[in-house]
Amino acid sequence: MLDRLKAETRAEHIAMEGTLGIMGDDLELAHYRQLLERYCGFYAPVEARLADVLGLAPPGGLDLQARRKLALLRADLLALGGPAADTLAVCTALPPLHTPAQAMGCLYVLEGATLGGVVIGRHVQRTLGLTPESGARFFHGNGAHTAELWRAFRAALAGFAVNPGIADVVVESANATFRSLRHWCLRGPAA
Ligand code: HEM
């Protein structure tokens, strides 16, 4: 399942990196802040749906609450003096999130994003001088626990998706999640 997911979402991951355009040496604060605003408008409804669908007993006993990132995004926007988080546009073209398999495919994308987040966090610090305390908490993400939380998520997912029919849905949902976030980020600040 895990190898398949990585291979079959690779094209979307590459497209995502291009859309974010965050790794350039000429990264500007305005672009960074705009991305955080779009992320906020995506993570808010998606994390709420994930909690609804996976309920009180997520696969492998995952602690969804501890993995939520919306508060970090809000803290960053506050630190950067952006608009209040609850005035931002919210994404309505979400990936389908009705079943646990769809939710786990989506969660794969959000959890995997913490790995790239470490790289992005370092880049944002180097180019914009932002630390977790001054506007880069989201990309700092799970910090020193990143590898450990990722391993636990992978184990939960592997245990969940043993049936090939379920694995298909997980992969489809992971790709749908990448697409949905990418299109939402592409729409820019005026959307
Ligand atoms: C410029 C932006 C990004 C960079 C530089 C980046 C970089 C990385 C890196 C270095 C890894 C670890 C690869 C490994 O250890 O095998 C990774 C994994 C991953 N990233 Fe990204 N990433 C970026 C954006 C994103 C975004 C926005 C998402 C999702 C919203 C995402 C989702 C994932 C996933 C799901 C994995 C796990 C792949 C796997 O091992 O199954 N990435 N990324």
Short mmCIF file of N, CA and C in Angstrom, two decimals, residues 78-160:
data_model
loop_
_atom_site.label_atom_id
_atom_site.label_comp_id
_atom_site.label_asym_id
_atom_site.label_seq_id
_atom_site.Cartn_x
_atom_site.Cartn_y
_atom_site.Cartn_z
N LEU A 78 -1.61 35.23 12.36
CA LEU A 78 -1.65 36.23 13.42
C LEU A 78 -0.28 36.88 13.59
N ALA A 79 0.76 36.05 13.62
CA ALA A 79 2.12 36.56 13.81
C ALA A 79 2.52 37.48 12.65
N LEU A 80 1.99 37.20 11.46
CA LEU A 80 2.37 37.99 10.28
C LEU A 80 1.44 39.18 10.06
N GLY A 81 0.48 39.34 10.95
CA GLY A 81 -0.41 40.49 10.85
C GLY A 81 -1.37 40.40 9.68
N GLY A 82 -1.71 39.17 9.29
CA GLY A 82 -2.64 38.98 8.16
C GLY A 82 -4.08 39.20 8.61
N PRO A 83 -5.04 39.01 7.69
CA PRO A 83 -6.45 39.15 8.04
C PRO A 83 -6.85 38.06 9.04
N ALA A 84 -7.89 38.32 9.83
CA ALA A 84 -8.35 37.32 10.80
C ALA A 84 -8.72 36.04 10.05
N ALA A 85 -8.32 34.90 10.62
CA ALA A 85 -8.50 33.62 9.92
C ALA A 85 -9.96 33.36 9.57
N ASP A 86 -10.90 33.82 10.41
CA ASP A 86 -12.30 33.49 10.12
C ASP A 86 -12.93 34.41 9.07
N THR A 87 -12.14 35.34 8.50
CA THR A 87 -12.66 36.15 7.40
C THR A 87 -12.18 35.60 6.04
N LEU A 88 -11.38 34.54 6.07
CA LEU A 88 -10.79 34.04 4.82
C LEU A 88 -11.76 33.16 4.05
N ALA A 89 -11.56 33.11 2.72
CA ALA A 89 -12.38 32.24 1.88
C ALA A 89 -12.10 30.78 2.24
N VAL A 90 -13.16 29.97 2.20
CA VAL A 90 -13.04 28.54 2.53
C VAL A 90 -13.28 27.71 1.27
N CYS A 91 -12.44 26.72 1.07
CA CYS A 91 -12.54 25.86 -0.12
C CYS A 91 -13.82 25.02 -0.05
N THR A 92 -14.58 25.04 -1.15
CA THR A 92 -15.79 24.21 -1.19
C THR A 92 -15.61 23.02 -2.14
N ALA A 93 -14.61 23.10 -3.03
CA ALA A 93 -14.36 21.98 -3.95
C ALA A 93 -13.42 20.98 -3.27
N LEU A 94 -13.92 20.37 -2.21
CA LEU A 94 -13.10 19.43 -1.43
C LEU A 94 -13.06 18.07 -2.10
N PRO A 95 -12.04 17.26 -1.78
CA PRO A 95 -12.07 15.87 -2.26
C PRO A 95 -13.24 15.16 -1.58
N PRO A 96 -13.82 14.12 -2.20
CA PRO A 96 -14.91 13.39 -1.54
C PRO A 96 -14.41 12.76 -0.25
N LEU A 97 -15.05 13.08 0.86
CA LEU A 97 -14.62 12.54 2.17
C LEU A 97 -15.84 12.00 2.91
N HIS A 98 -16.27 10.80 2.46
CA HIS A 98 -17.47 10.20 3.05
C HIS A 98 -17.19 8.89 3.77
N THR A 99 -16.08 8.23 3.39
CA THR A 99 -15.80 6.91 3.97
C THR A 99 -14.43 6.94 4.66
N PRO A 100 -14.18 6.00 5.57
CA PRO A 100 -12.87 5.93 6.21
C PRO A 100 -11.73 5.78 5.19
N ALA A 101 -11.96 5.03 4.11
CA ALA A 101 -10.89 4.85 3.11
C ALA A 101 -10.55 6.18 2.44
N GLN A 102 -11.58 6.94 2.11
CA GLN A 102 -11.32 8.27 1.52
C GLN A 102 -10.59 9.16 2.53
N ALA A 103 -11.01 9.08 3.78
CA ALA A 103 -10.38 9.92 4.81
C ALA A 103 -8.91 9.55 4.99
N MET A 104 -8.60 8.25 4.95
CA MET A 104 -7.21 7.84 5.15
C MET A 104 -6.34 8.25 3.95
N GLY A 105 -6.91 8.25 2.75
CA GLY A 105 -6.14 8.71 1.58
C GLY A 105 -5.83 10.20 1.70
N CYS A 106 -6.80 10.94 2.17
CA CYS A 106 -6.62 12.38 2.36
C CYS A 106 -5.60 12.64 3.48
N LEU A 107 -5.72 11.89 4.55
CA LEU A 107 -4.81 12.07 5.69
C LEU A 107 -3.37 11.74 5.28
N TYR A 108 -3.22 10.78 4.38
CA TYR A 108 -1.87 10.47 3.86
C TYR A 108 -1.22 11.73 3.30
N VAL A 109 -1.99 12.51 2.55
CA VAL A 109 -1.45 13.73 1.93
C VAL A 109 -1.10 14.77 3.01
N LEU A 110 -1.98 14.95 3.97
CA LEU A 110 -1.71 15.96 5.01
C LEU A 110 -0.55 15.54 5.91
N GLU A 111 -0.48 14.25 6.22
CA GLU A 111 0.62 13.78 7.07
C GLU A 111 1.94 13.80 6.30
N GLY A 112 1.89 13.40 5.04
CA GLY A 112 3.12 13.43 4.22
C GLY A 112 3.62 14.84 4.05
N ALA A 113 2.71 15.80 4.03
CA ALA A 113 3.10 17.20 3.85
C ALA A 113 4.02 17.67 4.98
N THR A 114 3.97 16.99 6.13
CA THR A 114 4.86 17.41 7.23
C THR A 114 6.32 17.07 6.91
N LEU A 115 6.55 16.11 6.02
CA LEU A 115 7.93 15.77 5.65
C LEU A 115 8.53 16.89 4.79
N GLY A 116 7.77 17.28 3.77
CA GLY A 116 8.24 18.41 2.96
C GLY A 116 8.27 19.69 3.78
N GLY A 117 7.38 19.74 4.77
CA GLY A 117 7.29 20.93 5.63
C GLY A 117 8.61 21.24 6.31
N VAL A 118 9.35 20.20 6.68
CA VAL A 118 10.64 20.41 7.34
C VAL A 118 11.58 21.16 6.38
N VAL A 119 11.57 20.73 5.11
CA VAL A 119 12.43 21.36 4.10
C VAL A 119 11.96 22.80 3.85
N ILE A 120 10.66 22.96 3.73
CA ILE A 120 10.10 24.29 3.47
C ILE A 120 10.36 25.22 4.65
N GLY A 121 10.19 24.69 5.86
CA GLY A 121 10.41 25.50 7.07
C GLY A 121 11.83 26.07 7.10
N ARG A 122 12.79 25.22 6.77
CA ARG A 122 14.19 25.68 6.75
C ARG A 122 14.39 26.76 5.69
N HIS A 123 13.74 26.55 4.53
CA HIS A 123 13.87 27.51 3.43
C HIS A 123 13.25 28.86 3.80
N VAL A 124 12.09 28.81 4.45
CA VAL A 124 11.40 30.04 4.85
C VAL A 124 12.23 30.80 5.89
N GLN A 125 12.88 30.05 6.74
CA GLN A 125 13.75 30.70 7.73
C GLN A 125 14.94 31.36 7.04
N ARG A 126 15.50 30.67 6.07
CA ARG A 126 16.69 31.21 5.38
C ARG A 126 16.34 32.42 4.53
N THR A 127 15.21 32.36 3.81
CA THR A 127 14.89 33.44 2.87
C THR A 127 14.14 34.60 3.53
N LEU A 128 13.21 34.27 4.44
CA LEU A 128 12.39 35.34 5.03
C LEU A 128 12.75 35.61 6.48
N GLY A 129 13.60 34.77 7.04
CA GLY A 129 14.01 34.95 8.44
C GLY A 129 12.92 34.60 9.44
N LEU A 130 11.92 33.81 9.00
CA LEU A 130 10.82 33.48 9.92
C LEU A 130 11.12 32.19 10.70
N THR A 131 10.89 32.25 11.99
CA THR A 131 11.06 31.08 12.87
C THR A 131 9.66 30.57 13.23
N PRO A 132 9.58 29.43 13.90
CA PRO A 132 8.25 28.97 14.32
C PRO A 132 7.53 30.04 15.15
N GLU A 133 8.27 30.79 15.91
CA GLU A 133 7.64 31.82 16.77
C GLU A 133 7.19 33.05 15.99
N SER A 134 7.81 33.29 14.84
CA SER A 134 7.50 34.55 14.14
C SER A 134 6.75 34.36 12.83
N GLY A 135 6.07 33.19 12.65
CA GLY A 135 5.22 33.04 11.46
C GLY A 135 5.46 31.77 10.66
N ALA A 136 6.25 30.82 11.19
CA ALA A 136 6.50 29.58 10.43
C ALA A 136 6.23 28.34 11.29
N ARG A 137 5.18 28.40 12.09
CA ARG A 137 4.85 27.23 12.93
C ARG A 137 4.28 26.09 12.09
N PHE A 138 3.46 26.44 11.12
CA PHE A 138 2.82 25.40 10.31
C PHE A 138 3.86 24.52 9.63
N PHE A 139 4.82 25.15 8.97
CA PHE A 139 5.79 24.34 8.24
C PHE A 139 6.78 23.66 9.19
N HIS A 140 6.91 24.20 10.39
CA HIS A 140 7.71 23.51 11.39
C HIS A 140 6.95 22.24 11.82
N GLY A 141 5.62 22.31 11.75
CA GLY A 141 4.74 21.15 11.90
C GLY A 141 4.97 20.32 13.15
N ASN A 142 5.31 19.07 12.93
CA ASN A 142 5.49 18.15 14.05
C ASN A 142 6.89 18.21 14.64
N GLY A 143 7.72 19.11 14.13
CA GLY A 143 9.04 19.35 14.69
C GLY A 143 9.86 18.08 14.87
N ALA A 144 10.42 17.92 16.05
CA ALA A 144 11.30 16.77 16.33
C ALA A 144 10.55 15.44 16.28
N HIS A 145 9.21 15.51 16.31
CA HIS A 145 8.42 14.26 16.31
C HIS A 145 8.00 13.85 14.90
N THR A 146 8.46 14.60 13.88
CA THR A 146 7.98 14.36 12.51
C THR A 146 8.16 12.90 12.08
N ALA A 147 9.36 12.37 12.22
CA ALA A 147 9.63 11.01 11.73
C ALA A 147 8.80 9.98 12.50
N GLU A 148 8.71 10.18 13.80
CA GLU A 148 8.00 9.23 14.65
C GLU A 148 6.49 9.21 14.31
N LEU A 149 5.91 10.42 14.12
CA LEU A 149 4.48 10.50 13.80
C LEU A 149 4.21 9.93 12.41
N TRP A 150 5.14 10.15 11.49
CA TRP A 150 4.98 9.63 10.13
C TRP A 150 5.02 8.09 10.16
N ARG A 151 5.95 7.54 10.91
CA ARG A 151 6.04 6.07 11.03
C ARG A 151 4.74 5.51 11.61
N ALA A 152 4.20 6.16 12.62
CA ALA A 152 2.97 5.66 13.25
C ALA A 152 1.80 5.76 12.27
N PHE A 153 1.78 6.84 11.49
CA PHE A 153 0.70 6.96 10.51
C PHE A 153 0.81 5.86 9.45
N ARG A 154 2.03 5.64 8.97
CA ARG A 154 2.22 4.60 7.94
C ARG A 154 1.79 3.22 8.46
N ALA A 155 2.10 2.94 9.71
CA ALA A 155 1.71 1.64 10.28
C ALA A 155 0.19 1.54 10.35
N ALA A 156 -0.47 2.62 10.76
CA ALA A 156 -1.93 2.61 10.84
C ALA A 156 -2.54 2.42 9.45
N LEU A 157 -1.98 3.09 8.48
CA LEU A 157 -2.51 3.00 7.12
C LEU A 157 -2.30 1.60 6.54
N ALA A 158 -1.13 1.03 6.78
CA ALA A 158 -0.84 -0.31 6.26
C ALA A 158 -1.82 -1.33 6.87
N GLY A 159 -2.11 -1.18 8.15
CA GLY A 159 -3.05 -2.09 8.81
C GLY A 159 -4.47 -1.90 8.30
N PHE A 160 -4.79 -0.67 7.94
CA PHE A 160 -6.16 -0.35 7.50
C PHE A 160 -6.43 -0.84 6.08
#
